[in-house]
PDB file of C-alpha atoms in Angstrom:
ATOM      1  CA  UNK S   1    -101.013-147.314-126.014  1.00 61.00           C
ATOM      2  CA  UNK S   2     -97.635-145.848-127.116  1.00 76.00           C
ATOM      3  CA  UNK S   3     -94.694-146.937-124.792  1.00 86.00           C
ATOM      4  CA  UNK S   4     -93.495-142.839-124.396  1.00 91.00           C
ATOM      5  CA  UNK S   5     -96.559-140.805-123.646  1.00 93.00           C
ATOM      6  CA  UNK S   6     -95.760-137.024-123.684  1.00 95.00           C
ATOM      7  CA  UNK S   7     -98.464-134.322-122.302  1.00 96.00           C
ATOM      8  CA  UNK S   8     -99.934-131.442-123.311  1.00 96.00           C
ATOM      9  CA  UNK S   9     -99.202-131.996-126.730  1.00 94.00           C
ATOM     10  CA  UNK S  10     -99.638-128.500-127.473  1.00 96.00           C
ATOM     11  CA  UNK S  11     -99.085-125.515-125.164  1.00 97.00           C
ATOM     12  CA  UNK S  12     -99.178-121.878-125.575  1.00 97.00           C
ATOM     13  CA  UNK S  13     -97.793-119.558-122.893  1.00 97.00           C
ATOM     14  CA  UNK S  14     -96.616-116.080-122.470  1.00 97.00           C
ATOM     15  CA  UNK S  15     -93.252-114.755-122.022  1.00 97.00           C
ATOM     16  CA  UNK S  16     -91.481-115.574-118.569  1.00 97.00           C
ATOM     17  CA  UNK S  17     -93.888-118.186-117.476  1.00 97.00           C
ATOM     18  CA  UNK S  18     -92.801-121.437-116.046  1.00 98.00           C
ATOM     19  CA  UNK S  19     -93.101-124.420-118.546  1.00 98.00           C
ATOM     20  CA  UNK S  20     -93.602-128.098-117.583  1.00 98.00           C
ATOM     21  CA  UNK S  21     -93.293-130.713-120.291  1.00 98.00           C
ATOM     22  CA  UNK S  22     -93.950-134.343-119.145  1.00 98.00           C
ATOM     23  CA  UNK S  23     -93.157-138.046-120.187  1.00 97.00           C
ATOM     24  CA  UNK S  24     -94.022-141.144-118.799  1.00 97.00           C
ATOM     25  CA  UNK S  25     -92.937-144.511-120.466  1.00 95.00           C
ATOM     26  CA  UNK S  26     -93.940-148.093-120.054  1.00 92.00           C
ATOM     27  CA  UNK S  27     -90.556-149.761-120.799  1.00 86.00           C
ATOM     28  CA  UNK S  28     -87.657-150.578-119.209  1.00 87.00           C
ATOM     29  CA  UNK S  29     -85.295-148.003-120.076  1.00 87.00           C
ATOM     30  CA  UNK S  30     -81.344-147.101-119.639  1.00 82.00           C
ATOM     31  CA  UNK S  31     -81.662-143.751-120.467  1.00 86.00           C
ATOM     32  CA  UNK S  32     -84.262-140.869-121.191  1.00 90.00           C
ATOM     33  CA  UNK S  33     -83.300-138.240-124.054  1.00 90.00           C
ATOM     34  CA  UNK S  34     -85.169-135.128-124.095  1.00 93.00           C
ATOM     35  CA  UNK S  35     -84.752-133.254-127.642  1.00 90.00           C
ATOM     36  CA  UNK S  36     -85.868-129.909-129.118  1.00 90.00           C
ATOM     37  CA  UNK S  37     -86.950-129.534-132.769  1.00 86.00           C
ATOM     38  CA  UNK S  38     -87.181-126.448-134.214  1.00 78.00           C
ATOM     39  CA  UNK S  39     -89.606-125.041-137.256  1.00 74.00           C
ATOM     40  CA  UNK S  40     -86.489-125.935-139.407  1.00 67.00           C
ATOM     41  CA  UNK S  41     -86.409-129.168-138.537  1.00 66.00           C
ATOM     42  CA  UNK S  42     -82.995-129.409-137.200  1.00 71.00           C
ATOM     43  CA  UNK S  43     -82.631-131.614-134.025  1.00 78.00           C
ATOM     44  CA  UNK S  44     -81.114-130.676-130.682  1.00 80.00           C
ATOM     45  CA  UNK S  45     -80.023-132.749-127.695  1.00 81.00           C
ATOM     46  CA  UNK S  46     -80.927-131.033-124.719  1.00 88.00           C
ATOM     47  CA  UNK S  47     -80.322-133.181-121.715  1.00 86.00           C
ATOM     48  CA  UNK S  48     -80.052-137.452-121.101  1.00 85.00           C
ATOM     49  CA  UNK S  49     -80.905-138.703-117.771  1.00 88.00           C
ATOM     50  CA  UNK S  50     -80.390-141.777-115.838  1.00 87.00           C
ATOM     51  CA  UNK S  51     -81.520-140.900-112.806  1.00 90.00           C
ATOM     52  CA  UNK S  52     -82.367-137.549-110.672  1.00 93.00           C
ATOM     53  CA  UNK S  53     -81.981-134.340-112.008  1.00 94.00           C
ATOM     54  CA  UNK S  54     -79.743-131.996-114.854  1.00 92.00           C
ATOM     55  CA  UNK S  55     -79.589-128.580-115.251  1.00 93.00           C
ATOM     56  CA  UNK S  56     -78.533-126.451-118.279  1.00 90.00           C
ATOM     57  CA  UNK S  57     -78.938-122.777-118.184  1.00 93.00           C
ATOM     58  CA  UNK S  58     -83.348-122.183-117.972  1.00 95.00           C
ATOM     59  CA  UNK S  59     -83.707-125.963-118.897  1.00 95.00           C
ATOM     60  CA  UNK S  60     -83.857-128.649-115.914  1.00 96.00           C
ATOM     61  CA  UNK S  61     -84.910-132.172-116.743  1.00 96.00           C
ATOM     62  CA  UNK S  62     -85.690-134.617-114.270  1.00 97.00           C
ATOM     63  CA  UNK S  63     -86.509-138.072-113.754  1.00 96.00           C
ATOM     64  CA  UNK S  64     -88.264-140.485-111.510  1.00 95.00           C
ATOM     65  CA  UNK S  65     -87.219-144.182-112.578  1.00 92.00           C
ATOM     66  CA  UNK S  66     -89.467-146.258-109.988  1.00 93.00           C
ATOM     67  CA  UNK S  67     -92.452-143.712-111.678  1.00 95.00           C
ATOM     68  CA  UNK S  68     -91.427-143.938-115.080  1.00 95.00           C
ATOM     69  CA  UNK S  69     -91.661-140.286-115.427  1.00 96.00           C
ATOM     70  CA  UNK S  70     -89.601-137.552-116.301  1.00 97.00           C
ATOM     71  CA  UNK S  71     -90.011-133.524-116.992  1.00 98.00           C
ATOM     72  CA  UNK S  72     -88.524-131.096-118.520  1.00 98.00           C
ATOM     73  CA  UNK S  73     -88.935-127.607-117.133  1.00 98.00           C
ATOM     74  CA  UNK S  74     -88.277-124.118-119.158  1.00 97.00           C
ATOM     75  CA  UNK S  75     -87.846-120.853-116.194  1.00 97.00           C
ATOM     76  CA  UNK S  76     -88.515-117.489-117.392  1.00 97.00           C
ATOM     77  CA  UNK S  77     -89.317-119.004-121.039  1.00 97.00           C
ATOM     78  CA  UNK S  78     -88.495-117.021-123.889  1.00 96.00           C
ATOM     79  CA  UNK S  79     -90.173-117.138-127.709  1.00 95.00           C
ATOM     80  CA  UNK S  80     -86.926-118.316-129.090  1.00 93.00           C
ATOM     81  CA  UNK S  81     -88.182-121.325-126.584  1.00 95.00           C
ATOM     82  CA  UNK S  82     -90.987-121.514-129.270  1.00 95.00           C
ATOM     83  CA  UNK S  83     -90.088-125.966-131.014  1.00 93.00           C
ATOM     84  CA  UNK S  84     -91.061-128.927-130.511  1.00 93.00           C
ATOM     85  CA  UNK S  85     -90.075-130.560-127.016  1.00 95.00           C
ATOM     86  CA  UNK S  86     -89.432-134.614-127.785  1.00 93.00           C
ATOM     87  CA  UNK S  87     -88.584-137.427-124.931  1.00 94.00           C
ATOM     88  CA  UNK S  88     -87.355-140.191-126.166  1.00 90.00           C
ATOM     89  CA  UNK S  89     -86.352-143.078-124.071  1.00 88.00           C
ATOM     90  CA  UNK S  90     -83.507-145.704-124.717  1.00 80.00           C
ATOM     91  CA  UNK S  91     -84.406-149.208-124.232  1.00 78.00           C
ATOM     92  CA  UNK S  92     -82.570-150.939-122.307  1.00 76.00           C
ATOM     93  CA  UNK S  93     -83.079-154.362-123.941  1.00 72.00           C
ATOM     94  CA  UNK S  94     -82.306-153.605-127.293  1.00 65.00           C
ATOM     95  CA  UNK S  95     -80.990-149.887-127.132  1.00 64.00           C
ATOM     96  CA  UNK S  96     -83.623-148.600-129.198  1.00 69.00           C
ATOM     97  CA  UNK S  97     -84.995-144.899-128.761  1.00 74.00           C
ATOM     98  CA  UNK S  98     -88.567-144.886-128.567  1.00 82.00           C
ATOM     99  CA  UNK S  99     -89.610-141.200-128.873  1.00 84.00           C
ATOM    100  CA  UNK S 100     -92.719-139.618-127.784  1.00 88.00           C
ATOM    101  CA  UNK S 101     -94.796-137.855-129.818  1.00 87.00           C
ATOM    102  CA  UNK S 102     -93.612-134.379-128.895  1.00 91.00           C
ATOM    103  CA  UNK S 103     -95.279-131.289-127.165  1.00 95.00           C
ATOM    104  CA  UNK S 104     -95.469-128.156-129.743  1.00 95.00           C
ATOM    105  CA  UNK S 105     -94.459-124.920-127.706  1.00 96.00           C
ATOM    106  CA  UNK S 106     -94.967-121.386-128.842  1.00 96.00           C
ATOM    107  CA  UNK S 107     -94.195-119.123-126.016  1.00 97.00           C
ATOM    108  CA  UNK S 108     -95.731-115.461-127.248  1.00 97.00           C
ATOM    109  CA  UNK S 109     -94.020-112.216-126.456  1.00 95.00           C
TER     110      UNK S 109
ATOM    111  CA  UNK U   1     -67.724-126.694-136.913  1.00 57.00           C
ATOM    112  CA  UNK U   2     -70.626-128.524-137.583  1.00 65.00           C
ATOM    113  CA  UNK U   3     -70.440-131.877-135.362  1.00 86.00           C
ATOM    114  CA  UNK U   4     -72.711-134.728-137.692  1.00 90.00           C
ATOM    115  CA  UNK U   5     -73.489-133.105-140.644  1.00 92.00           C
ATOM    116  CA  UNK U   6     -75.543-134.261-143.433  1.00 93.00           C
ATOM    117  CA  UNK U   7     -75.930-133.797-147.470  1.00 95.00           C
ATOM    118  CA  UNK U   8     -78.280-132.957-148.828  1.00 95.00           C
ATOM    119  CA  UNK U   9     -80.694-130.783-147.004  1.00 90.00           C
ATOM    120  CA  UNK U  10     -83.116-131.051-149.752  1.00 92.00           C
ATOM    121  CA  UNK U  11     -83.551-133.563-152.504  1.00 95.00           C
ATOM    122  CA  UNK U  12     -86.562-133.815-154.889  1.00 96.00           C
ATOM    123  CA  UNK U  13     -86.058-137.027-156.890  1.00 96.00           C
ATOM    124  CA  UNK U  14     -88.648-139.112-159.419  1.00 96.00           C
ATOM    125  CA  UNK U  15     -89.687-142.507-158.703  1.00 97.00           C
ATOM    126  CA  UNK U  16     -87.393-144.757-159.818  1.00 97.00           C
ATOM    127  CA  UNK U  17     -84.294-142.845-159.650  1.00 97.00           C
ATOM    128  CA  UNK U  18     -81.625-144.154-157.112  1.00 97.00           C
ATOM    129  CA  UNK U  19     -80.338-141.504-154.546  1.00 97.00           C
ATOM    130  CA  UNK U  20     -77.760-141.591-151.688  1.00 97.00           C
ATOM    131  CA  UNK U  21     -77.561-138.736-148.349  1.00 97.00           C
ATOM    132  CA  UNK U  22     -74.194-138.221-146.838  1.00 97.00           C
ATOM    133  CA  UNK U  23     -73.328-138.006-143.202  1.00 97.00           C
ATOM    134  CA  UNK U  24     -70.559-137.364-141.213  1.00 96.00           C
ATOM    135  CA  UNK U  25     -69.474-136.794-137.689  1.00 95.00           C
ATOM    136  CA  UNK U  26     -66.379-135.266-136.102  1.00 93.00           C
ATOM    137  CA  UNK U  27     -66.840-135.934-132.939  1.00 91.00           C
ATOM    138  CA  UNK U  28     -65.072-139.030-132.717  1.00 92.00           C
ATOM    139  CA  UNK U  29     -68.013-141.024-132.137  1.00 91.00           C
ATOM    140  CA  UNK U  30     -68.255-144.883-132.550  1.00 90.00           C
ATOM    141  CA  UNK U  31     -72.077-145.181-133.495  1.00 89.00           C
ATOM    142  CA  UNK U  32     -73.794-143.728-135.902  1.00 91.00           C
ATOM    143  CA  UNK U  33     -77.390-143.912-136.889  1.00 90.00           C
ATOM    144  CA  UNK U  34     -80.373-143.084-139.381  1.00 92.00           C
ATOM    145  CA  UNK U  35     -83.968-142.234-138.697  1.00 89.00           C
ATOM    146  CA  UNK U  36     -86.969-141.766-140.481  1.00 88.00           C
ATOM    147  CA  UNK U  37     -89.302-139.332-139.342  1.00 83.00           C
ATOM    148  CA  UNK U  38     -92.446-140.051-140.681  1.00 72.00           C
ATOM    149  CA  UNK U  39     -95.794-137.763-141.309  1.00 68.00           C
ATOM    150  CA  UNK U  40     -97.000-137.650-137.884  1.00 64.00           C
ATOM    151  CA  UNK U  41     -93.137-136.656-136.536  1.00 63.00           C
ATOM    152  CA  UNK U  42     -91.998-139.841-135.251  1.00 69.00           C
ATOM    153  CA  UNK U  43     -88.578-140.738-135.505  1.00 76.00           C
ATOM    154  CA  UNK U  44     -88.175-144.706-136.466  1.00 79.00           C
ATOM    155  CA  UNK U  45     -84.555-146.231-136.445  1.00 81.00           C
ATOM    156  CA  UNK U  46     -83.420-147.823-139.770  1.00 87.00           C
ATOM    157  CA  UNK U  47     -80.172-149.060-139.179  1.00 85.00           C
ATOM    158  CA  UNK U  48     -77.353-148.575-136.456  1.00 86.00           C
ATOM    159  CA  UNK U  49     -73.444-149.026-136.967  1.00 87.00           C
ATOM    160  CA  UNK U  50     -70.747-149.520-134.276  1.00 84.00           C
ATOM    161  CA  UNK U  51     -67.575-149.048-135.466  1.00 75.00           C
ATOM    162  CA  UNK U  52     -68.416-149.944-138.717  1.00 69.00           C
ATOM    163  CA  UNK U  53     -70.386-152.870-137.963  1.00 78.00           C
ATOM    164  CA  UNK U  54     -74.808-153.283-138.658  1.00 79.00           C
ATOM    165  CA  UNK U  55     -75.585-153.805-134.597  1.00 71.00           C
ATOM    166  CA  UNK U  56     -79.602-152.901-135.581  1.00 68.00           C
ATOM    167  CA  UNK U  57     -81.378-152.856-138.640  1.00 69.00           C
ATOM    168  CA  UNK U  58     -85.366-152.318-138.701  1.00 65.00           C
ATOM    169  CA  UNK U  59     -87.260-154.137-141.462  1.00 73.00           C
ATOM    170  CA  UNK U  60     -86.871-151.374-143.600  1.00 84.00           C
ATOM    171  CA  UNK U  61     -86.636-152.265-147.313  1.00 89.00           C
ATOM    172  CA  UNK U  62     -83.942-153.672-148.666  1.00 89.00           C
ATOM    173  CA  UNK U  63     -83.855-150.990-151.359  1.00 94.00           C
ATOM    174  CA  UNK U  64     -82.695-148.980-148.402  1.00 93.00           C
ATOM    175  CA  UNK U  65     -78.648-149.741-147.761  1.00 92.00           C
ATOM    176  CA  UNK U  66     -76.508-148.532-145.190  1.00 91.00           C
ATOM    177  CA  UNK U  67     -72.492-148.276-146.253  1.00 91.00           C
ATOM    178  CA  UNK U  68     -70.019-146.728-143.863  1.00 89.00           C
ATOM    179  CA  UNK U  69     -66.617-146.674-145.086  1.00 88.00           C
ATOM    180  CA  UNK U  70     -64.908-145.684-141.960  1.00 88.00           C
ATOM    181  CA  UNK U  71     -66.518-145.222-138.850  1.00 87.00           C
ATOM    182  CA  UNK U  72     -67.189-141.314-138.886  1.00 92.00           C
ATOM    183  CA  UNK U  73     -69.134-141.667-142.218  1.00 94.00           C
ATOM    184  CA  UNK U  74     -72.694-143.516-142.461  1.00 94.00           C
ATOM    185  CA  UNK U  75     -73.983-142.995-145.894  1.00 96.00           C
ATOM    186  CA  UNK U  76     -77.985-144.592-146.556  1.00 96.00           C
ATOM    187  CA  UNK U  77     -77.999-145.342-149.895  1.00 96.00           C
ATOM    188  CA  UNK U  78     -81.956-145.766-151.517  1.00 96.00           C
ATOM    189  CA  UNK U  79     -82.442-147.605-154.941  1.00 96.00           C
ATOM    190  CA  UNK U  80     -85.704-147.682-157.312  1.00 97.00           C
ATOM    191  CA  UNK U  81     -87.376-144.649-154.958  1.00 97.00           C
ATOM    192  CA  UNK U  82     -90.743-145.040-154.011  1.00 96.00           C
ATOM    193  CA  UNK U  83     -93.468-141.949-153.179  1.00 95.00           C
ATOM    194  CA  UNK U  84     -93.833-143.398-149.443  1.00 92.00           C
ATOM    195  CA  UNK U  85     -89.826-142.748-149.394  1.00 94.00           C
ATOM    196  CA  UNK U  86     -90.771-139.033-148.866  1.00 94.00           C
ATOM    197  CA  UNK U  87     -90.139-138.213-145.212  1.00 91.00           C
ATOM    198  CA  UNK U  88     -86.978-136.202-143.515  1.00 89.00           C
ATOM    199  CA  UNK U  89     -84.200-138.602-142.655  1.00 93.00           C
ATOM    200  CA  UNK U  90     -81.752-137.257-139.581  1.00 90.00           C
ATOM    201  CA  UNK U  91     -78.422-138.843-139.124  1.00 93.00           C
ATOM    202  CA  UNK U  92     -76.947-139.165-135.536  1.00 91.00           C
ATOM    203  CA  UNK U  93     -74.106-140.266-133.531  1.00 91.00           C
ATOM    204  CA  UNK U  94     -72.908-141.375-129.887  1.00 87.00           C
ATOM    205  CA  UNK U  95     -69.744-142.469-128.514  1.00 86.00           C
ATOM    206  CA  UNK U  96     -71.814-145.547-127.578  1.00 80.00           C
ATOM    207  CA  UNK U  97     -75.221-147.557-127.538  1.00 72.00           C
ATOM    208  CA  UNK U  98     -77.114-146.077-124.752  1.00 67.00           C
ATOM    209  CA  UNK U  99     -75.080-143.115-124.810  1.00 73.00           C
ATOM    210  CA  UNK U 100     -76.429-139.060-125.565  1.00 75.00           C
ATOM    211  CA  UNK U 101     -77.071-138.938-129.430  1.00 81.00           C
ATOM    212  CA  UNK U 102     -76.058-135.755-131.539  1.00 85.00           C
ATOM    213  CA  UNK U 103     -78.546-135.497-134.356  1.00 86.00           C
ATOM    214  CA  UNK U 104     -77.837-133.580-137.948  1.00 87.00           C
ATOM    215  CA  UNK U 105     -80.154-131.624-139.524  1.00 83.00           C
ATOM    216  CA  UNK U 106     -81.846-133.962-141.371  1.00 88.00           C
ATOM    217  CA  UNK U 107     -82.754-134.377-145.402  1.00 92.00           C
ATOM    218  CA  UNK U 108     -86.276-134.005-146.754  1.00 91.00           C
ATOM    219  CA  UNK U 109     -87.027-136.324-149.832  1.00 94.00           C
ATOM    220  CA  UNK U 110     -89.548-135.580-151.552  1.00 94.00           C
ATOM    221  CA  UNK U 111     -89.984-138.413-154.227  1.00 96.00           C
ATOM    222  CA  UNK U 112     -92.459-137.198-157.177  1.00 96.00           C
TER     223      UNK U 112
END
């Protein structure tokens, strides 16, 4: 069992519907990144979280330590929204990021 | 301005051969790190400098080597490439461990 588990790992939904992106990890943790990738490759931070809850424009991350879960939410999702969504949490024994898998979005028009 | 930045983008190399990526930050940072991203997408952290020091290093091969000659500069330097060296390589920085990480946009080596 990976330490970050990320679900759905794929998910296809239309324009303007409400996304929901989920990790849950097995490790104590300082922090919880959550990163886009896009078809380029290029890397983006989006949010890091220590506790409760960020917002950044249609993006909100949250997280619940004592679950071990976070999300990451997309409102009124757009196909520029269309990468790869990536949690990656930040140990806090040995400050190593342990990233998930990913979840592959393509929001269509 | 482009905040870590790495060079090249691409490089297509032969076994053998002995190759170096660039990467810089301006963002004032004091830790700087490089990742493989290997075939199935995960990211795996090679080495990790803070303020010019090796705080992590993964058992990655020794032909791997990270230099940094100042602290907004972490250059991974590969010798006698190998075909399982192929893989994109991102760059980051933070202004600390445990701290949010800005990523560049990586290098793909291909090694033929």
């Amino acid at each position: 069992k990976n330490e970050v588990e990320q679900s759905p790992q794929n998910l296809t939904a239309q324009e303007g519907e409400f996304i929901t992106i989920n990790c849950s990890y097995s490790v104590g943790i300082s922090a919880l990144h959550w990163l886009q990738q896009h078809p380029g490759g290029g890397i983006v931070s989006l949010f890091m979280l220590s506790s409760g809850k960020k917002k950044h424009g249609r993006l909100i991350a949250t997280i619940n330590i004592q679950e071990k879960h976070s999300s990451l939410h997309i409102t009124a999702s757009h196909p520029r929204d269309s990468a790869v969504y990536i949690c990656a949490v930040l140990m806090d024994s040995n400050y190593q990021l342990i990233w998930g898998a990913g979840t592959k979005l393509i929001i269509k028009p | 301005d482009t905040a870590v930045s790495q060079t090249p983008k691409y490089l297509v190399t032969q076994m053998g051969n002995d190759k170096s990526i660039k990467c810089e930050q301006n963002l004032g940072h004091d830790t700087m790190y490089w990742y493989k991203q290997d075939s199935k997408k995960f990211l795996k952290i090679m080495f990790s400098y803070n303020n010019k020091e090796l705080i992590i290093n993964e058992t990655v091969p020794n032909r791997f080597s990270p230099k940094s000659p100042d602290k907004a500069h972490l250059n991974l330097h590969i010798n006698s490439l190998e075909l399982g060296d192929s893989a994109v390589y991102f760059c980051a920085s933070s202004q600390d461990l445990g701290t949010e990480a800005f990523f560049g946009q990586g290098t793909r080596l291909t090694v033929v």
